[in-house]
PDB file of C-alpha atoms in Angstrom:
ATOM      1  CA  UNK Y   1     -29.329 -15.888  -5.162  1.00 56.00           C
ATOM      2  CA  UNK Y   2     -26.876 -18.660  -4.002  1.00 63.00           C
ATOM      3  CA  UNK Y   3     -24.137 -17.398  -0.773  1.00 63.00           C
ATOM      4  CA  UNK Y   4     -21.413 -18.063  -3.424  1.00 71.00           C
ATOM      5  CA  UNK Y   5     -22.925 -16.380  -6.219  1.00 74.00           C
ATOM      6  CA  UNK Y   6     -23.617 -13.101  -3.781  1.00 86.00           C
ATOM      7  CA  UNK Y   7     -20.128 -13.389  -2.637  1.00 86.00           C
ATOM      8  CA  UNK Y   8     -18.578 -13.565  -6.692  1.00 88.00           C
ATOM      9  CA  UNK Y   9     -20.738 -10.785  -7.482  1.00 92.00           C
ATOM     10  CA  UNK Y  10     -19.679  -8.487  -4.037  1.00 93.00           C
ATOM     11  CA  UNK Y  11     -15.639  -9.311  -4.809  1.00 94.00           C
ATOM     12  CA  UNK Y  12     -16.232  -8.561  -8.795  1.00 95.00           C
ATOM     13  CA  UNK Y  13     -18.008  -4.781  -7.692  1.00 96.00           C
ATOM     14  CA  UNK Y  14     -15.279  -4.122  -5.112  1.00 97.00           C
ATOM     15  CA  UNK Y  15     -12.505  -4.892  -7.964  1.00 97.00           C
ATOM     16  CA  UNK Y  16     -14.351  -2.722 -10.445  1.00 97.00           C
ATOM     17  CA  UNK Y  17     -14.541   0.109  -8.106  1.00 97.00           C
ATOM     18  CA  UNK Y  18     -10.883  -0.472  -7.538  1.00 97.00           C
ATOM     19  CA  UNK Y  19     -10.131  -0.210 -10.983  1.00 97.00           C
ATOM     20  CA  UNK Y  20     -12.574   2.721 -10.626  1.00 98.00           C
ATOM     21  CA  UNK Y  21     -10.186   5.036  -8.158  1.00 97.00           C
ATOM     22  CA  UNK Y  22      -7.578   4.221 -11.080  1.00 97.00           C
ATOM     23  CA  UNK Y  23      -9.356   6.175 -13.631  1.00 98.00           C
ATOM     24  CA  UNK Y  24     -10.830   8.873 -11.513  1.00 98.00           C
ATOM     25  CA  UNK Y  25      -6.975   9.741  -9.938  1.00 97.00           C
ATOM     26  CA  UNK Y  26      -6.331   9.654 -13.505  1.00 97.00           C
ATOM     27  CA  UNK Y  27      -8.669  12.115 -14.466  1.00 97.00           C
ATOM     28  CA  UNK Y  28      -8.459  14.135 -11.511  1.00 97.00           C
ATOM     29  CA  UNK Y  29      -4.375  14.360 -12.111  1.00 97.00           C
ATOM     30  CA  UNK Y  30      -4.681  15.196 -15.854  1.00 97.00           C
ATOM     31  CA  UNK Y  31      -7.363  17.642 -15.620  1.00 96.00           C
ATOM     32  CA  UNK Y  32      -7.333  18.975 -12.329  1.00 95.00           C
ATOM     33  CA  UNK Y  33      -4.613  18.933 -10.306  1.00 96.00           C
ATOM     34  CA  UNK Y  34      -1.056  18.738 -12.571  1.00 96.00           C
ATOM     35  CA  UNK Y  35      -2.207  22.226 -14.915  1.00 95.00           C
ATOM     36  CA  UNK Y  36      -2.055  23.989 -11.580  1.00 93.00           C
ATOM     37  CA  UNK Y  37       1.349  23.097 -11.197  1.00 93.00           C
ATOM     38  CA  UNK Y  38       4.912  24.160 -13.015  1.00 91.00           C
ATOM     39  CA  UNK Y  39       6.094  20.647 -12.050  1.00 92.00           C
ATOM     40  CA  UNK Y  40       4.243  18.929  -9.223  1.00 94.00           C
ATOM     41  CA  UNK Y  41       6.845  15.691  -9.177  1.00 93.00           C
ATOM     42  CA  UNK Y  42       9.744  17.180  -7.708  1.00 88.00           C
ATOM     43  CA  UNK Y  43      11.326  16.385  -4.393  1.00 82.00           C
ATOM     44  CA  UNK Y  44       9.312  16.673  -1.584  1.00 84.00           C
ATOM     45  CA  UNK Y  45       6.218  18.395  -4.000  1.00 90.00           C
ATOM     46  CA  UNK Y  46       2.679  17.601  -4.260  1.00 95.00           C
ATOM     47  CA  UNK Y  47       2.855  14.135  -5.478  1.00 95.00           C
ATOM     48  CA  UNK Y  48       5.375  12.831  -2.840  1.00 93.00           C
ATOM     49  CA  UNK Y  49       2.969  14.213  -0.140  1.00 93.00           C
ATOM     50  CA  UNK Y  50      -0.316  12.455  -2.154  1.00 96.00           C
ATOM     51  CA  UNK Y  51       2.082   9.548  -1.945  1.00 96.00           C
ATOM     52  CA  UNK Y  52       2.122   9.943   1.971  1.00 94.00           C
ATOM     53  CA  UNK Y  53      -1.489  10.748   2.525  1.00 96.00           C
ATOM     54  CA  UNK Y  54      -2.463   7.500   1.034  1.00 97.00           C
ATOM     55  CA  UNK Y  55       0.341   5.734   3.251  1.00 96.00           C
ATOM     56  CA  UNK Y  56      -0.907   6.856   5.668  1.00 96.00           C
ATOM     57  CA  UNK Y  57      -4.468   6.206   5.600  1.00 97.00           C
ATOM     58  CA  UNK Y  58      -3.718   2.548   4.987  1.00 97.00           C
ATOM     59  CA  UNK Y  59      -1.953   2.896   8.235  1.00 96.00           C
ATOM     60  CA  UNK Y  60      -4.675   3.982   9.803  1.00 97.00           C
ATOM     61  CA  UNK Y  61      -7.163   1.581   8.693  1.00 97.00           C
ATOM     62  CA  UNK Y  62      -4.265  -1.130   9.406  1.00 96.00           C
ATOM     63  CA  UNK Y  63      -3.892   0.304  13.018  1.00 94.00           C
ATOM     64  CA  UNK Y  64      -7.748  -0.270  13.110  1.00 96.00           C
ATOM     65  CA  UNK Y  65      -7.741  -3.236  11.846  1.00 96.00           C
ATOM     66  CA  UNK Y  66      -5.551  -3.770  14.884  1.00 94.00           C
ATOM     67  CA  UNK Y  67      -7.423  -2.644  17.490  1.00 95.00           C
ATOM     68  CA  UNK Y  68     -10.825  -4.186  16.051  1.00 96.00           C
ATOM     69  CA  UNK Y  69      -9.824  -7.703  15.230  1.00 96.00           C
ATOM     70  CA  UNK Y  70      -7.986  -9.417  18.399  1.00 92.00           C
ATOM     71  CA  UNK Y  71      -8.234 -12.773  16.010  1.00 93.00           C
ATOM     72  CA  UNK Y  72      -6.162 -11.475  13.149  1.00 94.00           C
ATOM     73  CA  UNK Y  73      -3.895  -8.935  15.120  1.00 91.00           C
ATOM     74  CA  UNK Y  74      -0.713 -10.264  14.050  1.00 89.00           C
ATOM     75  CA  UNK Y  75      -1.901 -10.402  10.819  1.00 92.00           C
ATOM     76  CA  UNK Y  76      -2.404  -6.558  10.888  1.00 94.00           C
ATOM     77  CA  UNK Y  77       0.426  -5.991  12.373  1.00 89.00           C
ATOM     78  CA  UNK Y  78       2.532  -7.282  10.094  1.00 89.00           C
ATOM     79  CA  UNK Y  79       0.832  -5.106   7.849  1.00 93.00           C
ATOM     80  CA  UNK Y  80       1.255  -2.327   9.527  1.00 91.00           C
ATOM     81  CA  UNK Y  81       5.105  -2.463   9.734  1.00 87.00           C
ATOM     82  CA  UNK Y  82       5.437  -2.613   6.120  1.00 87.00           C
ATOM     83  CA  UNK Y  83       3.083   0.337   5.799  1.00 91.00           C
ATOM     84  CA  UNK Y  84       5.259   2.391   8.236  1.00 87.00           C
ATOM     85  CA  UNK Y  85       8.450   1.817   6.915  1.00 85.00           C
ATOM     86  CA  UNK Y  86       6.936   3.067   3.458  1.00 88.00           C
ATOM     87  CA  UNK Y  87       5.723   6.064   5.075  1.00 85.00           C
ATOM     88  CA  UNK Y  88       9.617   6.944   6.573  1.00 81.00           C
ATOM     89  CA  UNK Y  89      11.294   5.916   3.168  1.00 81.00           C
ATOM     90  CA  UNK Y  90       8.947   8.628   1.955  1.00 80.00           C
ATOM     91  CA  UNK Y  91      10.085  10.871   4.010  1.00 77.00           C
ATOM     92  CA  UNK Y  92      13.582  10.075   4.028  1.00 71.00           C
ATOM     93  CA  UNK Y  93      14.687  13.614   2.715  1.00 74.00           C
ATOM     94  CA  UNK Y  94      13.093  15.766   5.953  1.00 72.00           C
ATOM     95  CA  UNK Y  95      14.055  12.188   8.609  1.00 67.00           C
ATOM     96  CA  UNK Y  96      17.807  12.832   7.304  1.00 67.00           C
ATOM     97  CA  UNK Y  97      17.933  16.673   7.708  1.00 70.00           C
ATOM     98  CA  UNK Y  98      16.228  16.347  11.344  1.00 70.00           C
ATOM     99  CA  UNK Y  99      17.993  12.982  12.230  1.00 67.00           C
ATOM    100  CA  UNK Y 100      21.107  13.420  10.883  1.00 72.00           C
ATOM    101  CA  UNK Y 101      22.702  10.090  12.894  1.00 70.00           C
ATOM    102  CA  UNK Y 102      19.775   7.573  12.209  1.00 70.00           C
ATOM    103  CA  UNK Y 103      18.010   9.444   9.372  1.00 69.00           C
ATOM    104  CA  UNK Y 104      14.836   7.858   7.710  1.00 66.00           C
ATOM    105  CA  UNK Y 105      16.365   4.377   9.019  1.00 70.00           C
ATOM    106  CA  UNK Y 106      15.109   5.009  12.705  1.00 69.00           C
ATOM    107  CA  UNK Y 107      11.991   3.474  11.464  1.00 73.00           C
ATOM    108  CA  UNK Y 108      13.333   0.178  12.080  1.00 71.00           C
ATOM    109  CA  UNK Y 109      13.888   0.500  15.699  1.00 75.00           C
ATOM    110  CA  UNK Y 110      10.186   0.887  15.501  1.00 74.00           C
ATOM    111  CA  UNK Y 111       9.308  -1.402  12.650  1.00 75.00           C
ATOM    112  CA  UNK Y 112      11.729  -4.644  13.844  1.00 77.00           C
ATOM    113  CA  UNK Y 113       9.940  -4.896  17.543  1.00 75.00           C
ATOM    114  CA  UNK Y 114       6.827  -4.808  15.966  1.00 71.00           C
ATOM    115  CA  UNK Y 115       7.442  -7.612  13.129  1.00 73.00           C
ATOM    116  CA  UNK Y 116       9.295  -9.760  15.996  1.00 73.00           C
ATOM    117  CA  UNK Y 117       7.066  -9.314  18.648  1.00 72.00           C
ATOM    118  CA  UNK Y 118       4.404 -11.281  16.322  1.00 70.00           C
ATOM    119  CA  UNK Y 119       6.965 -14.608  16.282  1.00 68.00           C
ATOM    120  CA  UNK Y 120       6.734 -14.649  20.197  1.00 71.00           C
ATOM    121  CA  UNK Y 121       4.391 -16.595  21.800  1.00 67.00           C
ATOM    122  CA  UNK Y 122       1.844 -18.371  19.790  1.00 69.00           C
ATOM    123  CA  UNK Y 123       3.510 -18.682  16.304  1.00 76.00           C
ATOM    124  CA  UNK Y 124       1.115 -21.445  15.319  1.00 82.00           C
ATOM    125  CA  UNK Y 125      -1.587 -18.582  15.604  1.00 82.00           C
ATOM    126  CA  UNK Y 126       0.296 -16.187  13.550  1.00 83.00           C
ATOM    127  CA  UNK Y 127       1.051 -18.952  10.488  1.00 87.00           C
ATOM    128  CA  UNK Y 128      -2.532 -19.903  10.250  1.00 89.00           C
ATOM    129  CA  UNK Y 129      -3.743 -16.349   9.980  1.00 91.00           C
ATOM    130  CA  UNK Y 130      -0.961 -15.837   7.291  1.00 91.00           C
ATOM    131  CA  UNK Y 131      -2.283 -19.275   5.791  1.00 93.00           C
ATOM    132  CA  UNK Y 132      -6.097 -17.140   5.375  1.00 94.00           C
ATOM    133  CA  UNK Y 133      -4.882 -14.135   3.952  1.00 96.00           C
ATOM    134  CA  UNK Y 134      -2.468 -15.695   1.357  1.00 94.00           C
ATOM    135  CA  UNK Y 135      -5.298 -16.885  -0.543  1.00 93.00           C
ATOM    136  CA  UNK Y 136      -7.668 -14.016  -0.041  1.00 95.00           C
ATOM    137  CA  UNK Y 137      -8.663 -11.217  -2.668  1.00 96.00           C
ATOM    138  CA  UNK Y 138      -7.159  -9.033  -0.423  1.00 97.00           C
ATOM    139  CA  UNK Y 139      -3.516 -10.453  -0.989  1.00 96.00           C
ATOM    140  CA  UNK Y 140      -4.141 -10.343  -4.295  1.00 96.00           C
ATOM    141  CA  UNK Y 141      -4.697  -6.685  -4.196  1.00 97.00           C
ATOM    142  CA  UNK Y 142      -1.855  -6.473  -1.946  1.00 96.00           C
ATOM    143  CA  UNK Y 143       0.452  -7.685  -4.580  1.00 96.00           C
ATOM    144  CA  UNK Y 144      -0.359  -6.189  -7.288  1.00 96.00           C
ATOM    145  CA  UNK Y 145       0.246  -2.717  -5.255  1.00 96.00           C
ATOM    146  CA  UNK Y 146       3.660  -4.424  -4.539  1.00 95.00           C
ATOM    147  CA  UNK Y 147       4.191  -4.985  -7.945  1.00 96.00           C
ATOM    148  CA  UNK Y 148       3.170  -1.899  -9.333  1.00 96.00           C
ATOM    149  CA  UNK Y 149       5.285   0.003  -6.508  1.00 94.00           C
ATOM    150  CA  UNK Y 150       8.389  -1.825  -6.580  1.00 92.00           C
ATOM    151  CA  UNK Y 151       9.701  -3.392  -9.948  1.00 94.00           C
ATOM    152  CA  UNK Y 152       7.633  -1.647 -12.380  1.00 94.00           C
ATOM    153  CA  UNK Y 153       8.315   1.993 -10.992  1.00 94.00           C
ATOM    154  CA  UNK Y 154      11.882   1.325 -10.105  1.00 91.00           C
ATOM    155  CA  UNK Y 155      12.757  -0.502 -13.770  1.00 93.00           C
ATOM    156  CA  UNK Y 156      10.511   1.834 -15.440  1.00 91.00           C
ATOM    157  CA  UNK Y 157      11.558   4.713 -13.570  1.00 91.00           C
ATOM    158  CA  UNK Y 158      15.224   3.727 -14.054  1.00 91.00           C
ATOM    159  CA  UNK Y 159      17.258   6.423 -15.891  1.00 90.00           C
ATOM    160  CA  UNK Y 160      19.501   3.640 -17.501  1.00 92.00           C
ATOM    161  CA  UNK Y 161      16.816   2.145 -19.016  1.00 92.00           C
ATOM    162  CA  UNK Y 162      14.863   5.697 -19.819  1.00 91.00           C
ATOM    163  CA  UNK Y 163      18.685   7.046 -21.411  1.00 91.00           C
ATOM    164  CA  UNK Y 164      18.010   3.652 -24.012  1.00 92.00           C
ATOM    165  CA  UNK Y 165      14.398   4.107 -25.004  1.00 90.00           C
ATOM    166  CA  UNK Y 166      14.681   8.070 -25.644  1.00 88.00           C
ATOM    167  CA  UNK Y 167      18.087   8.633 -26.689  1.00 85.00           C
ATOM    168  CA  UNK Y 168      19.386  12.231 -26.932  1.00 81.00           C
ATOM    169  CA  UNK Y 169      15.874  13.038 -26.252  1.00 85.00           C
ATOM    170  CA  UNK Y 170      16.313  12.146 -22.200  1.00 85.00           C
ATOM    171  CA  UNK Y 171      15.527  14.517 -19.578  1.00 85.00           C
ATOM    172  CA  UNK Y 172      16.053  13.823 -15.690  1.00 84.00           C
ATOM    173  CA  UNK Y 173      12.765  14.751 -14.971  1.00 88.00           C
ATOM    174  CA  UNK Y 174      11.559  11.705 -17.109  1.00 87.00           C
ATOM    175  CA  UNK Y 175      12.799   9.626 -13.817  1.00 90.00           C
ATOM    176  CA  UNK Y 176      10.863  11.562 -11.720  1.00 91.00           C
ATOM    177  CA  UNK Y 177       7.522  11.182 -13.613  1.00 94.00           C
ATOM    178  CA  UNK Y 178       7.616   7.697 -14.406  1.00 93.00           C
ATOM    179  CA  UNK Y 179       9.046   6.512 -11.163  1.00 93.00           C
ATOM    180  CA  UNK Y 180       6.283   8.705  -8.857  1.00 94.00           C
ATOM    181  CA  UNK Y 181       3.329   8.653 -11.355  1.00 96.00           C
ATOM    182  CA  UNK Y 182       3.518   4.490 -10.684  1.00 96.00           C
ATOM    183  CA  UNK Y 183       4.253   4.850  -7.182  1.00 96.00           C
ATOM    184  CA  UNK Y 184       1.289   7.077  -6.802  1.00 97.00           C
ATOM    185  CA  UNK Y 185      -1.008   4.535  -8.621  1.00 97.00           C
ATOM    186  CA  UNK Y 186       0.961   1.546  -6.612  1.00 97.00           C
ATOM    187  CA  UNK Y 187      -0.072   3.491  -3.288  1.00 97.00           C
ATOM    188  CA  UNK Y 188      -3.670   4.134  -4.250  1.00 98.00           C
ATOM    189  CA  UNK Y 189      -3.693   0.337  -4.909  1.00 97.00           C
ATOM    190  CA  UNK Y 190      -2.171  -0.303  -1.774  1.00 97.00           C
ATOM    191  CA  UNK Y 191      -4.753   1.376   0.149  1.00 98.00           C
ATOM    192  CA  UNK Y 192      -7.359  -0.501  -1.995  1.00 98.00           C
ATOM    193  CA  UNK Y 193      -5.846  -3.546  -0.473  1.00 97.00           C
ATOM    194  CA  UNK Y 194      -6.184  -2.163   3.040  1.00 97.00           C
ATOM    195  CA  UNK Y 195      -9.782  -2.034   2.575  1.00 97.00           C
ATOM    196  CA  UNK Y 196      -9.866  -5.281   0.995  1.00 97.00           C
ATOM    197  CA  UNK Y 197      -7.887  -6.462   4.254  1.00 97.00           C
ATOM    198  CA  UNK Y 198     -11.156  -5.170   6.334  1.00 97.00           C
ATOM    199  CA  UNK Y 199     -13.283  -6.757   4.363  1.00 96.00           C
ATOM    200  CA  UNK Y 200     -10.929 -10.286   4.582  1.00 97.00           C
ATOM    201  CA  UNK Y 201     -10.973  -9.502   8.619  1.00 97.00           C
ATOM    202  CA  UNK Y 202     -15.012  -9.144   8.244  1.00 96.00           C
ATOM    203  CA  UNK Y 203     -15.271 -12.730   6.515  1.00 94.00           C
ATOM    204  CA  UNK Y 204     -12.898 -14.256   8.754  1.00 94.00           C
ATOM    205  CA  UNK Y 205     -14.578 -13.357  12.180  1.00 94.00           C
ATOM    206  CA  UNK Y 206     -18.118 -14.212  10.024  1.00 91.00           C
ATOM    207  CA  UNK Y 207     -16.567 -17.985   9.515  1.00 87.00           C
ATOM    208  CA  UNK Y 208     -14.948 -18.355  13.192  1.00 84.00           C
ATOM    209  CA  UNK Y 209     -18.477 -17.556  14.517  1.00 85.00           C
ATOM    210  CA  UNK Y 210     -20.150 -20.198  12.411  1.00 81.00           C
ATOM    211  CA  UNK Y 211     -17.541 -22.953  13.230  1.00 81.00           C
ATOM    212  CA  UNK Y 212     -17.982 -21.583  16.925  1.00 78.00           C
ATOM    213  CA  UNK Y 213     -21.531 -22.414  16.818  1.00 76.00           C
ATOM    214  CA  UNK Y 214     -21.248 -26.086  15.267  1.00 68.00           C
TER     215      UNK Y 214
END
C-alpha cells in the first residue's frame, strides 16, 4: 500500500472513531448516566463538570504538546490559551463567588501573556507553524468543535428563539438542555481535535526530519 493511501485510510479511521465517541457519549448519557439524575443540567451539576473534565484534558494534552514539541510550541500555546479561558468561563459561577473583584475574568491576566508572548521574538516562526495547522485535519476538527460550541449551542440554546419554536409550551429548562447538551458534544469534539493536534505535531516533526536529511 502506497504512503498516501496508508495516510487516507489512518485520517478516515481516526474520523470514524471520532464520530464514534459521539454515539457512545450518546448512549452512555441516555442510558446510563441522565436516569440517575432528577435534572443533571443545572448550574454547576453533572454536565457542567463533564464539560470541565473534557476541558481540561485537552489542556493537558495541549500543555504536553507543549513541553514535547519545541518546533510547534507556539502553536500549542496558542492552543492552550483558548483552552484555559474555556475552562474559567466554565467556572465563572464559583471564580465570581471566590473572586468577587476580577471574577472568572482573571483568566486573562493569565491567558493575554501567554497569547502575546508568542508575537515576540521570532514571529516568522510562529506564522509558518499557523500556516501547517490551518490546513491540517486537525483544524478541521478544531472547527467544527468551535462551531458546534459557539453558534449552534448559543442560537439553539437561545430562549428567544426556543419561546418561537414551542410557544406556550416553553420551559426555561429547555435553554439549559439544548445549550449544554451541544456544548458537551462541542467539548468532546474539542478534545478530539487535541488529539488530532498530536497527531498533526507527530507528522510535522516526521517531515522536518526528512527535509533535515536531504
Amino acid at each position: 500500500m502506497k504512503h498516501s493511501d496508508t495516510r487516507i485510510l489512518s485520517l478516515g479511521l481516526r474520523f470514524t472513531l471520532y464520530i464514534a465517541l459521539q454515539f457512545v457519549m450518546f448512549f452512555w448519557l441516555t442510558y446510563a448516566f441522565l436516569p440517575r439524575w432528577d435534572w443533571a443540567f443545572s448550574e454547576n451539576g453533572p454536565i457542567e463538570w463533564m464539560q470541565f473534565a473534557l476541558l481540561a484534558s485537552s489542556a493537558l494534552t495541549m500543555l504536553i504538546a507543549v513541553l514535547v514539541f519545541a518546533e510547534l510550541r507556539r502553536l500549542f500555546c496558542l492552543l492552550l490559551a483558548c483552552t484555559l479561558l474555556a475552562m474559567a468561563r466554565e467556572l465563572d459561577k464559583i471564580l465570581d463567588a471566590v473572586l468577587p473583584i476580577f471574577g472568572w475574568q482573571i483568566i486573562f491576566f493569565l491567558v493575554i501573556p501567554l497569547i502575546a508572548f508568542q508575537f515576540i521574538g521570532n514571529r516568522q516562526a510562529l506564522f509558518a507553524q499557523l500556516r501547517a495547522f490551518t490546513f491540517s485535519p486537525a483544524m478541521a476538527v478544531f472547527w467544527v468543535a468551535i462551531v458546534v460550541i459557539i453558534p449552534l449551542a448559543q442560537c439553539l440554546g437561545d430562549a428567544g428563539f426556543l419561546k418561537a419554536a414551542t410557544g406556550g409550551e416553553y420551559m426555561r429548562m429547555y435553554k439549559n438542555l439544548f445549550e449544554e447538551s451541544l456544548e458537551l458534544y462541542g467539548y468532546l469534539l474539542l478534545f478530539c481535535g487535541s488529539i488530532e493536534s498530536i497527531v498533526f505535531a507527530l507528522s510535522y516533526r516526521r517531515h522536518a526530519n526528512i527535509q533535515a536529511e536531504n
